[in-house]
Short mmCIF file of C-alpha atoms in Angstrom, two decimals:
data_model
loop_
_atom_site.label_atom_id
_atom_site.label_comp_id
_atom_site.label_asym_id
_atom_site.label_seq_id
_atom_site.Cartn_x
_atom_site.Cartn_y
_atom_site.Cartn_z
CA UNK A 1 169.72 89.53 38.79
CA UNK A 2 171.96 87.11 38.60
CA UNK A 3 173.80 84.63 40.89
CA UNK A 4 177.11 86.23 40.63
CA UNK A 5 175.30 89.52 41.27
CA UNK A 6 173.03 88.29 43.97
CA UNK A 7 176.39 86.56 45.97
CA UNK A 8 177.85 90.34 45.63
CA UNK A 9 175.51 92.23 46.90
CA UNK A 10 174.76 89.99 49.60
CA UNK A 11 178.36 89.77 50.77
CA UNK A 12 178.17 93.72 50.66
CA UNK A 13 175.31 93.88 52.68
CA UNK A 14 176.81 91.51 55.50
CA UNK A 15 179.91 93.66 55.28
CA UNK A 16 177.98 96.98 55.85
CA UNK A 17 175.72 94.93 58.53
CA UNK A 18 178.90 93.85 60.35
CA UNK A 19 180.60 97.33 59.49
CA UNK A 20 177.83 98.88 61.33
CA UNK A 21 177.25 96.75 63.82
CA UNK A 22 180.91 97.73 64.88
CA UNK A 23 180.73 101.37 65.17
CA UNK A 24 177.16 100.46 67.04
CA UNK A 25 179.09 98.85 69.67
CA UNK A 26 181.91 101.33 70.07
CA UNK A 27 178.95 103.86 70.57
CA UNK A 28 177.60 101.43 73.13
CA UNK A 29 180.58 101.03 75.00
CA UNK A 30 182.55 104.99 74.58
CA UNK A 31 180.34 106.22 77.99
CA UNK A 32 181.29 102.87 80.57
CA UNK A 33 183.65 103.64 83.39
CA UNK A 34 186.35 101.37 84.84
CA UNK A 35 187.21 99.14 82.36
CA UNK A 36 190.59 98.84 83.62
CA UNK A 37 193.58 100.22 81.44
CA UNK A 38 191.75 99.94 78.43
CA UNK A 39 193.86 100.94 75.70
CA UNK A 40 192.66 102.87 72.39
CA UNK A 41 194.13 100.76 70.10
CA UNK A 42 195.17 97.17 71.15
CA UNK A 43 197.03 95.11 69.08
CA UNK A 44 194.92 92.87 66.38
CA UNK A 45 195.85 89.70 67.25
CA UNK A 46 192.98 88.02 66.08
CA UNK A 47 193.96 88.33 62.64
CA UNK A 48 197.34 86.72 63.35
CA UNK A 49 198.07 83.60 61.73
CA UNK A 50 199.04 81.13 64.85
CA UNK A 51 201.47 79.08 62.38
CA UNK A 52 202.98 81.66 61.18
CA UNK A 53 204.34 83.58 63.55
CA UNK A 54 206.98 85.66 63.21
CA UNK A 55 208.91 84.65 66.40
CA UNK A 56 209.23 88.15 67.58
CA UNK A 57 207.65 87.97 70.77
CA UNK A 58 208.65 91.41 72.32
CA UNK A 59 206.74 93.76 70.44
CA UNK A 60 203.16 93.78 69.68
CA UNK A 61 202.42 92.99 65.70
CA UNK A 62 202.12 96.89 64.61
CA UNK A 63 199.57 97.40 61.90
CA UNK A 64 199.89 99.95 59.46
CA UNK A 65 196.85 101.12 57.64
CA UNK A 66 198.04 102.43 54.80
CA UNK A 67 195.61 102.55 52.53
CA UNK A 68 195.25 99.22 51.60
CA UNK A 69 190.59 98.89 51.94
CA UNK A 70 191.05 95.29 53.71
CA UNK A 71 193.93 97.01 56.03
CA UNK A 72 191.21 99.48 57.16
CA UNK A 73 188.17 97.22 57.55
CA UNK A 74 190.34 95.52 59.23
CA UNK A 75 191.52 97.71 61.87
CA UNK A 76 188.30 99.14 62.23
CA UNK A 77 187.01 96.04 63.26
CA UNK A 78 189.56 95.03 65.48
CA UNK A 79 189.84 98.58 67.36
CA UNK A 80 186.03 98.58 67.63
CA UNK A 81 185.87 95.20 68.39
CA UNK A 82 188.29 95.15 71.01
CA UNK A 83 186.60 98.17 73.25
CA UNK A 84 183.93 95.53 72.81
CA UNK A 85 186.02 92.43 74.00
CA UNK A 86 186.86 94.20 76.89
CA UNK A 87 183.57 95.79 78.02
CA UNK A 88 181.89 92.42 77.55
CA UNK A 89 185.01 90.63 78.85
CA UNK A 90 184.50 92.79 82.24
CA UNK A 91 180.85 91.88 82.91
CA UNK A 92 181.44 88.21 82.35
CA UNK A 93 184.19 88.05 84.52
CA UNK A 94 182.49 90.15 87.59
CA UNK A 95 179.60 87.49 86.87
CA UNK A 96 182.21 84.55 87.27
CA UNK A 97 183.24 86.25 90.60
CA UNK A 98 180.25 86.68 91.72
CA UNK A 99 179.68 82.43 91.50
CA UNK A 100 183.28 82.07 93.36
CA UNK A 101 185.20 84.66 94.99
CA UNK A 102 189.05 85.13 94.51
CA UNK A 103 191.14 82.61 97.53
CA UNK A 104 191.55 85.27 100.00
CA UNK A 105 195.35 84.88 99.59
CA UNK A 106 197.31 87.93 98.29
CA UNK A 107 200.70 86.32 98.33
CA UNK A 108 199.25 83.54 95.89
CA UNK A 109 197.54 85.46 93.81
CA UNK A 110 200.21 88.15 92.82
CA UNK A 111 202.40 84.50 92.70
CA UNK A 112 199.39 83.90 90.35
CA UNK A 113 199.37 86.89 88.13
CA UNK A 114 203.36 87.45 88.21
CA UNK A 115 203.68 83.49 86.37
CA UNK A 116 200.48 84.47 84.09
CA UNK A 117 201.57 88.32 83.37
CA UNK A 118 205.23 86.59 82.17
CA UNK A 119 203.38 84.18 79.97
CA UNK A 120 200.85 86.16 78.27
CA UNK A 121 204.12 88.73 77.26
CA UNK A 122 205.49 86.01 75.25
CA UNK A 123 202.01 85.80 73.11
CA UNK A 124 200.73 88.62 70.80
CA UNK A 125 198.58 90.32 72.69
CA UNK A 126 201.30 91.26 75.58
CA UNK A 127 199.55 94.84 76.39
CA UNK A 128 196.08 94.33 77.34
CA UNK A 129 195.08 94.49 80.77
CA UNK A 130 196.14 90.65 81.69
CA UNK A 131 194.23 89.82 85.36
CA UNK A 132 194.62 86.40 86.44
CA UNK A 133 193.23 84.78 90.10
CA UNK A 134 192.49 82.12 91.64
CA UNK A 135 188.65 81.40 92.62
CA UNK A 136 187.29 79.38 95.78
CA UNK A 137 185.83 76.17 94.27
CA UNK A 138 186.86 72.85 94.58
CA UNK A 139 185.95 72.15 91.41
CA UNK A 140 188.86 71.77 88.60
CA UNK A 141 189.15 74.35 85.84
CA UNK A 142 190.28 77.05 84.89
CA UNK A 143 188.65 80.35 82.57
CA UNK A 144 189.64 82.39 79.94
CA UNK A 145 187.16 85.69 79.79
CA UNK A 146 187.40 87.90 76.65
CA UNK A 147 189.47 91.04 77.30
CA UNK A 148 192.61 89.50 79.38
CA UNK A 149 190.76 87.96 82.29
CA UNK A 150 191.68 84.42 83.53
CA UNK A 151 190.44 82.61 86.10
CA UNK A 152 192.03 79.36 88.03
CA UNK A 153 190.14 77.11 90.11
CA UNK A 154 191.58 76.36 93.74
CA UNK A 155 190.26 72.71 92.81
CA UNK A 156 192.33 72.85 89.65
CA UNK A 157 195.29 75.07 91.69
CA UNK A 158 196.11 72.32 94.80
CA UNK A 159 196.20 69.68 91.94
CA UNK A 160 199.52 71.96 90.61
CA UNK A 161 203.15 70.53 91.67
CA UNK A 162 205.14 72.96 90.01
CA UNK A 163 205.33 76.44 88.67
CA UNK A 164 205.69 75.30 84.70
CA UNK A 165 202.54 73.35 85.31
CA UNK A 166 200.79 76.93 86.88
CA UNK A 167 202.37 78.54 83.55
CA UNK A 168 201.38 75.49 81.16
CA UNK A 169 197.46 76.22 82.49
CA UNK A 170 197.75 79.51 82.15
CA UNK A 171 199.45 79.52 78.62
CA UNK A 172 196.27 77.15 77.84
CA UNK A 173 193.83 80.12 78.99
CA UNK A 174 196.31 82.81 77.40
CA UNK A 175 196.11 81.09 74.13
CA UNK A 176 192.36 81.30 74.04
CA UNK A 177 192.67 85.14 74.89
CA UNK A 178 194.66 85.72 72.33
CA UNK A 179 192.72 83.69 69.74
CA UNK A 180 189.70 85.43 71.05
CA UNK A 181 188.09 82.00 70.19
CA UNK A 182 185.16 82.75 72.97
CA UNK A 183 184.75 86.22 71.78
CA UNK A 184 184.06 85.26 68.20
CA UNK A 185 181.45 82.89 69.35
CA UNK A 186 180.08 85.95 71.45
CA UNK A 187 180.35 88.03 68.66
CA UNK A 188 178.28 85.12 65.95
CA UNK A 189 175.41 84.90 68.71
CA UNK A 190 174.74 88.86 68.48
CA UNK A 191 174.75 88.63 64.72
CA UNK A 192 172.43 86.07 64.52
CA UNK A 193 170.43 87.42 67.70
CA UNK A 194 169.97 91.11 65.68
CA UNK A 195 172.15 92.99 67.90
CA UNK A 196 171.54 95.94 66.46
CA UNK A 197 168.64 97.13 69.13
CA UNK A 198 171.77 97.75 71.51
CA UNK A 199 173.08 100.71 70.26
CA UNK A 200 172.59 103.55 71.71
CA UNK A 201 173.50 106.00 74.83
CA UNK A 202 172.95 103.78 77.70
CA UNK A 203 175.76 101.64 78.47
CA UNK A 204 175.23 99.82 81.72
CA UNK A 205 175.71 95.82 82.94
CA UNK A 206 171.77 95.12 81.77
CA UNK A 207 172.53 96.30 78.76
CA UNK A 208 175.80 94.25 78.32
CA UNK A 209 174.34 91.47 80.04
CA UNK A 210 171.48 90.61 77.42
CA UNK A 211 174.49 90.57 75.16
CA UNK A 212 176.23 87.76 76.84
CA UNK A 213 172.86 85.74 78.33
CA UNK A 214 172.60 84.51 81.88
CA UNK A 215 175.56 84.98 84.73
CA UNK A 216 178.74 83.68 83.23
CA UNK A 217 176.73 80.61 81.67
CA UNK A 218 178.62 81.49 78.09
CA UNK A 219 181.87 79.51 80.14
CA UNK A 220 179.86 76.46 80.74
CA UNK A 221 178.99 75.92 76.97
CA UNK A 222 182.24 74.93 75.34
CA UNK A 223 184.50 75.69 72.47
CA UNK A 224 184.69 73.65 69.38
CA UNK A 225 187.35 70.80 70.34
CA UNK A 226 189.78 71.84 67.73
CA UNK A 227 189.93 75.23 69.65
CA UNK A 228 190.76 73.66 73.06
CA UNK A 229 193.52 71.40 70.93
CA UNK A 230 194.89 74.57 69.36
CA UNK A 231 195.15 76.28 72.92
CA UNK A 232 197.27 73.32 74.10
CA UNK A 233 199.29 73.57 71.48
CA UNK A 234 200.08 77.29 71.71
CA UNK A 235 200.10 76.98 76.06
CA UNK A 236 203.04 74.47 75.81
CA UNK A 237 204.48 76.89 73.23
CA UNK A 238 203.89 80.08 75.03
CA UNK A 239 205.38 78.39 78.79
CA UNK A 240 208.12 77.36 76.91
CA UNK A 241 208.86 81.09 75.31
CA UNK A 242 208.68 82.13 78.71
CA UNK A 243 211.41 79.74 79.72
CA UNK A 244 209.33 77.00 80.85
CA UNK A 245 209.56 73.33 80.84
CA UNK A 246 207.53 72.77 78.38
CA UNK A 247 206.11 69.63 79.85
CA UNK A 248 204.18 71.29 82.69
CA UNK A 249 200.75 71.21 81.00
CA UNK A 250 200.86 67.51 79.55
CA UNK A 251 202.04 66.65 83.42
CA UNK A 252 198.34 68.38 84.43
CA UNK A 253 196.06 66.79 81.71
CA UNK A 254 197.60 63.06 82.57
CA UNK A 255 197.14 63.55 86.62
CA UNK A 256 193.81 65.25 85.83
CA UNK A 257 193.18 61.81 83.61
CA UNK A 258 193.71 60.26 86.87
CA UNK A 259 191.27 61.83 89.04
CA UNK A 260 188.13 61.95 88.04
CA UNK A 261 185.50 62.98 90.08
CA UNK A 262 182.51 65.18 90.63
CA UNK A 263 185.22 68.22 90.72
CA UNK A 264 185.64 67.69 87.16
CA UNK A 265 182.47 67.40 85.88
CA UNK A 266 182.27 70.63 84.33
CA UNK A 267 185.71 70.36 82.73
CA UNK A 268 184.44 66.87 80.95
CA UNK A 269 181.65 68.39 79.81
CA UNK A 270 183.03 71.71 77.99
CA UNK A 271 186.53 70.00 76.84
CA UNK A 272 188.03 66.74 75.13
CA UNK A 273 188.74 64.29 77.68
CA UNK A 274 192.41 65.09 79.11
CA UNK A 275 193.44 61.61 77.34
CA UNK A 276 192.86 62.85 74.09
CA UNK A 277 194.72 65.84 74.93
CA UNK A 278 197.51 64.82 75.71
CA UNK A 279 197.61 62.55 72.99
CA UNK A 280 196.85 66.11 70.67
CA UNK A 281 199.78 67.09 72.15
CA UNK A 282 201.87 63.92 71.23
CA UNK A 283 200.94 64.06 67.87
CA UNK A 284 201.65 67.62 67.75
CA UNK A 285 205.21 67.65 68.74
CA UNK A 286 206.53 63.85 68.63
CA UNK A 287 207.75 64.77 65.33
CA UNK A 288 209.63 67.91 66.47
CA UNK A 289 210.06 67.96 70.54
CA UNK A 290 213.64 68.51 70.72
CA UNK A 291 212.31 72.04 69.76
CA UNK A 292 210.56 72.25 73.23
CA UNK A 293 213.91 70.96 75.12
CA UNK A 294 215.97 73.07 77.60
CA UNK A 295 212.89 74.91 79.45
CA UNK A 296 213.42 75.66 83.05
CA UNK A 297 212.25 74.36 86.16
CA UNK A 298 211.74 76.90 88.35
CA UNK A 299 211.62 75.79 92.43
CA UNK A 300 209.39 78.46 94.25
CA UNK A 301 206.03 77.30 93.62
CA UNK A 302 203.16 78.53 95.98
CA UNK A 303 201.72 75.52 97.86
CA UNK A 304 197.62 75.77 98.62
CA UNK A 305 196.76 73.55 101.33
CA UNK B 1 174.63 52.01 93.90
CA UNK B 2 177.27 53.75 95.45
CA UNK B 3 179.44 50.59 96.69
CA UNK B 4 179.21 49.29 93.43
CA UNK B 5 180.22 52.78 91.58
CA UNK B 6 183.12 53.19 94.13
CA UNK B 7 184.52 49.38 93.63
CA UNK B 8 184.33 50.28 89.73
CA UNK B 9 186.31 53.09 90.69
CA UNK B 10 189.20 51.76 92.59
CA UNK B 11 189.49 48.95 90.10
CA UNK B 12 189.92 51.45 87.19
CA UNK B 13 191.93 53.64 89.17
CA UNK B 14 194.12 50.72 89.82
CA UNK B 15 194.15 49.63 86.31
CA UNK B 16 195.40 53.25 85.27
CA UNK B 17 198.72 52.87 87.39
CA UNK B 18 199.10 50.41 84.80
CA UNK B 19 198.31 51.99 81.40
CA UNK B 20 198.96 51.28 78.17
CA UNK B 21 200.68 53.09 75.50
CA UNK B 22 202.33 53.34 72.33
CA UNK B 23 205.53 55.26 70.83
CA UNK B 24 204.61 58.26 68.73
CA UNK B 25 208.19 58.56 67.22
CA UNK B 26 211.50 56.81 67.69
CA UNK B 27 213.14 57.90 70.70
CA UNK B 28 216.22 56.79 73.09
CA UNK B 29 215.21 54.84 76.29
CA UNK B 30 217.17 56.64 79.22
CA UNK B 31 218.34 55.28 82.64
CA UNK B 32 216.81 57.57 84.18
CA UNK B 33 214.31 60.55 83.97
CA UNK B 34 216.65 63.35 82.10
CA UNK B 35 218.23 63.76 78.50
CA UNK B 36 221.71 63.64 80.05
CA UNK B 37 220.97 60.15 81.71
CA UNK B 38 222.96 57.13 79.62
CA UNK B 39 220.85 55.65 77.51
CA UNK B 40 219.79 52.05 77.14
CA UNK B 41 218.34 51.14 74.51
CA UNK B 42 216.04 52.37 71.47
CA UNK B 43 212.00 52.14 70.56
CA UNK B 44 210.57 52.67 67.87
CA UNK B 45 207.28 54.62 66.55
CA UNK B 46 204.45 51.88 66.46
CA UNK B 47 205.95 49.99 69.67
CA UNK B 48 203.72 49.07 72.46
CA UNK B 49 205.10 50.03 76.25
CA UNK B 50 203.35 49.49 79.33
CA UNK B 51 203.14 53.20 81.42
CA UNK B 52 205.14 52.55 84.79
CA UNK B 53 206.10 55.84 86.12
CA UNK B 54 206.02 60.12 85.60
CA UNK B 55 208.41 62.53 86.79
CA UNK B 56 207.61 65.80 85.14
CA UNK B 57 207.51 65.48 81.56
CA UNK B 58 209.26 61.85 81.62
CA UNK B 59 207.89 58.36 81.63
CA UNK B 60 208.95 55.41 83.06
CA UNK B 61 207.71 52.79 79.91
CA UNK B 62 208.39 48.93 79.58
CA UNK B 63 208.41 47.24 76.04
CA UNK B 64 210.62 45.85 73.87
CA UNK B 65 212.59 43.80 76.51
CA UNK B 66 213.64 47.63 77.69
CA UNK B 67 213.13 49.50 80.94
CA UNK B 68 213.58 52.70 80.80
CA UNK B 69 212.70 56.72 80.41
CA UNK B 70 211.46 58.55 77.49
CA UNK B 71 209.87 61.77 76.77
CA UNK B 72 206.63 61.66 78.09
CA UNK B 73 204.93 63.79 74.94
CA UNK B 74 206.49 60.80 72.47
CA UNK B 75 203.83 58.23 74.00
CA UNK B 76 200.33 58.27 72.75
CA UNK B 77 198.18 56.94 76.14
CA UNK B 78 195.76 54.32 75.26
CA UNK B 79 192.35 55.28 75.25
CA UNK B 80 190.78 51.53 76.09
CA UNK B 81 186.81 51.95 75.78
CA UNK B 82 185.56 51.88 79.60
CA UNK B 83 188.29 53.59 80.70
CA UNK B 84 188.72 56.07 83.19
CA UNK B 85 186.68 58.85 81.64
CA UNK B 86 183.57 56.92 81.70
CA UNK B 87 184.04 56.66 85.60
CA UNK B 88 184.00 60.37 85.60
CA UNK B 89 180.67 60.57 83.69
CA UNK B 90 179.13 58.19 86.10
CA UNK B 91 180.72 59.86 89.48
CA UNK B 92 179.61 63.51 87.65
CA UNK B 93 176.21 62.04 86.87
CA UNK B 94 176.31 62.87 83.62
CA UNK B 95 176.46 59.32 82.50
CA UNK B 96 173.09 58.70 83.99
CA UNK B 97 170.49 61.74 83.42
CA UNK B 98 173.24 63.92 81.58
CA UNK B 99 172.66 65.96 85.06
CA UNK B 100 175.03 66.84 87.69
CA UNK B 101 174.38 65.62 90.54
CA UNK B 102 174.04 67.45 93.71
CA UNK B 103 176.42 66.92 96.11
CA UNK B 104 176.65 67.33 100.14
CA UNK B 105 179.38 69.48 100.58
CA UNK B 106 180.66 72.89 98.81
CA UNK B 107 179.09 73.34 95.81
CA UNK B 108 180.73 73.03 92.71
CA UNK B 109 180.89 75.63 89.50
CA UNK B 110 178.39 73.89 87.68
CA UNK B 111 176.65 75.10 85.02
CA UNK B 112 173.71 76.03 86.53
CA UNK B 113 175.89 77.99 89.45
CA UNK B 114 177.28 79.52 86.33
CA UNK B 115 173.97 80.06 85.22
CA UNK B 116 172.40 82.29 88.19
CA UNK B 117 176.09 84.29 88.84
CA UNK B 118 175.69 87.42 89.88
CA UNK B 119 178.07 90.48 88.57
CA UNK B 120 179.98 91.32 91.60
CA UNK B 121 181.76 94.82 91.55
CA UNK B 122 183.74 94.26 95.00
CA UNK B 123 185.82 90.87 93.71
CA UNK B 124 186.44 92.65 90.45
CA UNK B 125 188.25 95.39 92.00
CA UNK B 126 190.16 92.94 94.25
CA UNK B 127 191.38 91.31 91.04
CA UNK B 128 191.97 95.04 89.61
CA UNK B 129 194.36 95.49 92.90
CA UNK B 130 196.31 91.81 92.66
CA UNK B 131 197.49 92.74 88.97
CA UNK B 132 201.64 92.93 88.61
CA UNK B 133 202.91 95.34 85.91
CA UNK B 134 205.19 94.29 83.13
CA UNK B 135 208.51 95.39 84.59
CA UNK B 136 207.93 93.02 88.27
CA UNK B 137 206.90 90.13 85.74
CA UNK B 138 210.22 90.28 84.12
CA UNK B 139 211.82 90.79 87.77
CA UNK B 140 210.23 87.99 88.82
CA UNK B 141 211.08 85.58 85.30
CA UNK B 142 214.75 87.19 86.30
CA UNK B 143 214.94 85.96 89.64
CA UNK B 144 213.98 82.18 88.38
CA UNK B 145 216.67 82.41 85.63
CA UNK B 146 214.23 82.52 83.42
CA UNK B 147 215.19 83.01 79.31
CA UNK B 148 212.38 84.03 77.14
CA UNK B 149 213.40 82.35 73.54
CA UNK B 150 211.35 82.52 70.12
CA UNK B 151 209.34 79.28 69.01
CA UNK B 152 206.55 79.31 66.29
CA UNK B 153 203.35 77.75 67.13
CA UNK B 154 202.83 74.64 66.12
CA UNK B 155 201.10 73.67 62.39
CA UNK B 156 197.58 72.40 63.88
CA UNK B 157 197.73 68.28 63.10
CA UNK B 158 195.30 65.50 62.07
CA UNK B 159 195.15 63.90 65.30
CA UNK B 160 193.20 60.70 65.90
CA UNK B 161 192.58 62.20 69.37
CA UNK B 162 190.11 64.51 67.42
CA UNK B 163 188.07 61.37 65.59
CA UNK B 164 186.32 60.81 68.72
CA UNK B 165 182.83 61.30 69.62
CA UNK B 166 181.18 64.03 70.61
#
């Protein structure tokens, strides 16, 4: 055989691991209840492009397969994957509730998930089941679960001013959502772990859970840095589609910069320091930030004392 | 220890009030904190400003022989080495044992609280009941006078932000 051959069949064999894999999973997860409006076919953002997007942010990106064989492996993967996402998305996030409760606050958190729902409508995943909420911790952060889930810190919440800062944090989380950038690391670790022994009839939380380790501890490991740098990029973006002052998430990271303390320990430790973001964000858009002008501040924030 | 860790503190803390930064692009110096303020003067890319004052996404900069407001995304804050971040690793503890420390008090979403979560059915379906649906969201952007607009995401940049250490 030789190496042209070799690199061939080998890529085929991946494909038909991965291919198989897939359907695996959507065996795995046909028979759980609950996961909450989970659509049958959800758009496949994850094979967007982030620069080049179209700008039409009312409609999902429709996908036709029509016939084309890297159309179909495609949406095969991405319908299969997604019942996945969300399935997986749900355990991790009853796991992160389960370390801090949601503020028992209703008023703030519909506040919460009316601001977030707006945003993540602007992005290109605006139909899956967005939740957002804010958890009792003191610490500062904020989550972004697989499947539409995000989760705010009331550490992170009480050091918000203004509602395009609550919509610049959440466009951060959104953006991660949408980029499903902790879902593909989810989905590496089962290929390399030989996820294959999961298949099967059984679907219940033990089952997911040995997919996704320990408790929530998959939110305390960290993204690449160029990942948390594109989500800033794409959460100014996506507050300012929604109207937004755009400036609402740079105003976080620099009074952030100027508190630190034990509350954001965990933050340091799973993202570039907020300095460097917001200097990510300068060189981003100093070349082009009259694009980001004419946002709206919006005076009804939701004080947390 | 700890009088010496909080004195390093304050002093940093005071030092930030008076950061250090540099012009990422030309830009118009404004009177005040707004694009429709009168402008006084000009800087240019490269130029050094002292970091006075915020007000949402303006900052109050000095340099140049000007005084005056620019966009606050235009300046690049300088990253001096012992800076502020360093404070956090030592108040975190995770510039000593690369531990956090345990703290008196509430307890904080650490890692290891992360760690031994348990899945809890009862907070999920409070989330499930706090959810708005699409039409309320756009009520709600309609009472704020909100616009929805198109913008592209931006083309990912070399940033020297991202040379840094892990």
């Amino acid at each position: 055989m030789n190496g042209k051959h070799f690199l061939l069949s080998t890529a085929l064999f991946c494909w038909l691991m991965v291919a198989s894999l897939a359907f695996g999973f959507g065996d795995l997860l046909k028979g759980i209840p609950g996961i909450p409006g989970m659509p049958g076919n959800v758009p496949d953002a994850g094979q967007k492009k982030d620069a080049t997007n179209s700008g039409n942010t009312k409609q999902p990106p429709q996908k036709g397969i029509n016939g084309g064989f890297n159309e179909i492996v495609n949406a095969v993967m991405t319908t299969q994957g997604s019942d996945e996402e969300f399935a997986v998305g749900r355990q991790i996030a009853g796991n992160l509730l389960g370390a801090a409760p949601l503020v028992r606050n209703p008023k703030l958190q519909e506040y919460v998930n009316k601001v977030g729902l707006w945003v993540a409508m602007q992005s290109e995943r605006p139909d899956i089941p967005w939740r957002f909420g804010v958890i009792e911790t003191d610490s500062i952060n904020a989550f972004a679960v697989p499947g539409g889930y995000v989760l705010i810190t009331k550490g992170l919440y009480k050091l918000l001013q203004t509602e395009e800062e609550l919509a610049g944090v959440l466009g951060h989380e959104i953006a991660h959502i949408v980029k499903q950038h902790h879902w593909n690391v989810i989905k590496q670790q089962k290929l390399i772990a030989g996820a294959t022994n999961i298949a099967g009839s059984v679907a219940d939380n033990a089952i997911l859970q040995k997919y996704i380790g320990q408790g929530a501890e998959m939110l305390a490991r960290g993204l690449d840095k160029n990942a948390e740098y594109e989500a800033d990029g794409m959460g100014v973006v996506l507050a300012r589609r929604a109207g937004y002052d755009a400036s609402g998430l740079l105003s976080v990271l620099d009074r952030i910069a100027k508190k630190p303390s034990k509350e954001t320990s965990l933050l340091y430790s799973t993202h570039p320091t907020p300095e460097d973001r917001s200097n990510s964000l300068s060189d981003t858009f100093a070349a082009s930030s009259t694009m980001l002008d004419g946002g709206k501040e919006v005076n009804r924030f939701v004080r947390l004392d | 220890m700890s009088v010496a860790v909080l004195f390093s503190f304050m002093t940093v803390l005071a030092l930030a009030e008076n950061q250090t930064g540099t012009m990422n692009t030309d830009s118009k110096v404004m009177k005040e904190a707004g694009a429709d303020a009168p402008v006084v003067g000009q800087l240019q890319k490269g130029a050094a400003v002292q970091i006075i004052d915020r007000n949402g996404g303006w900052m109050k900069v000095q340099g140049g022989g000007l005084s005056g407001w620019v966009k606050s995304i235009l300046v690049r804050r300088e990253a001096k080495p012992g800076n502020i971040n360093d404070v956090a690793a030592v108040i975190s503890g995770r510039g000593a044992t690369g531990q956090v420390v345990s703290t008196s008090g509430t307890r904080g979403l650490d890692a290891d609280t992360l760690k031994s979560a348990k899945f809890n059915q009862q907070e999920l379906d409070k989330l499930e009941a706090h959810k708005v649906d699409n039409k309320t969201a756009r009520q709600f952007a309609q009472t704020g006078s909100l616009a929805p607009i198109s913008l592209a995401y931006p083309q990912p940049v070399e940033s020297s932000a991202r040379e840094d250490k892990k």
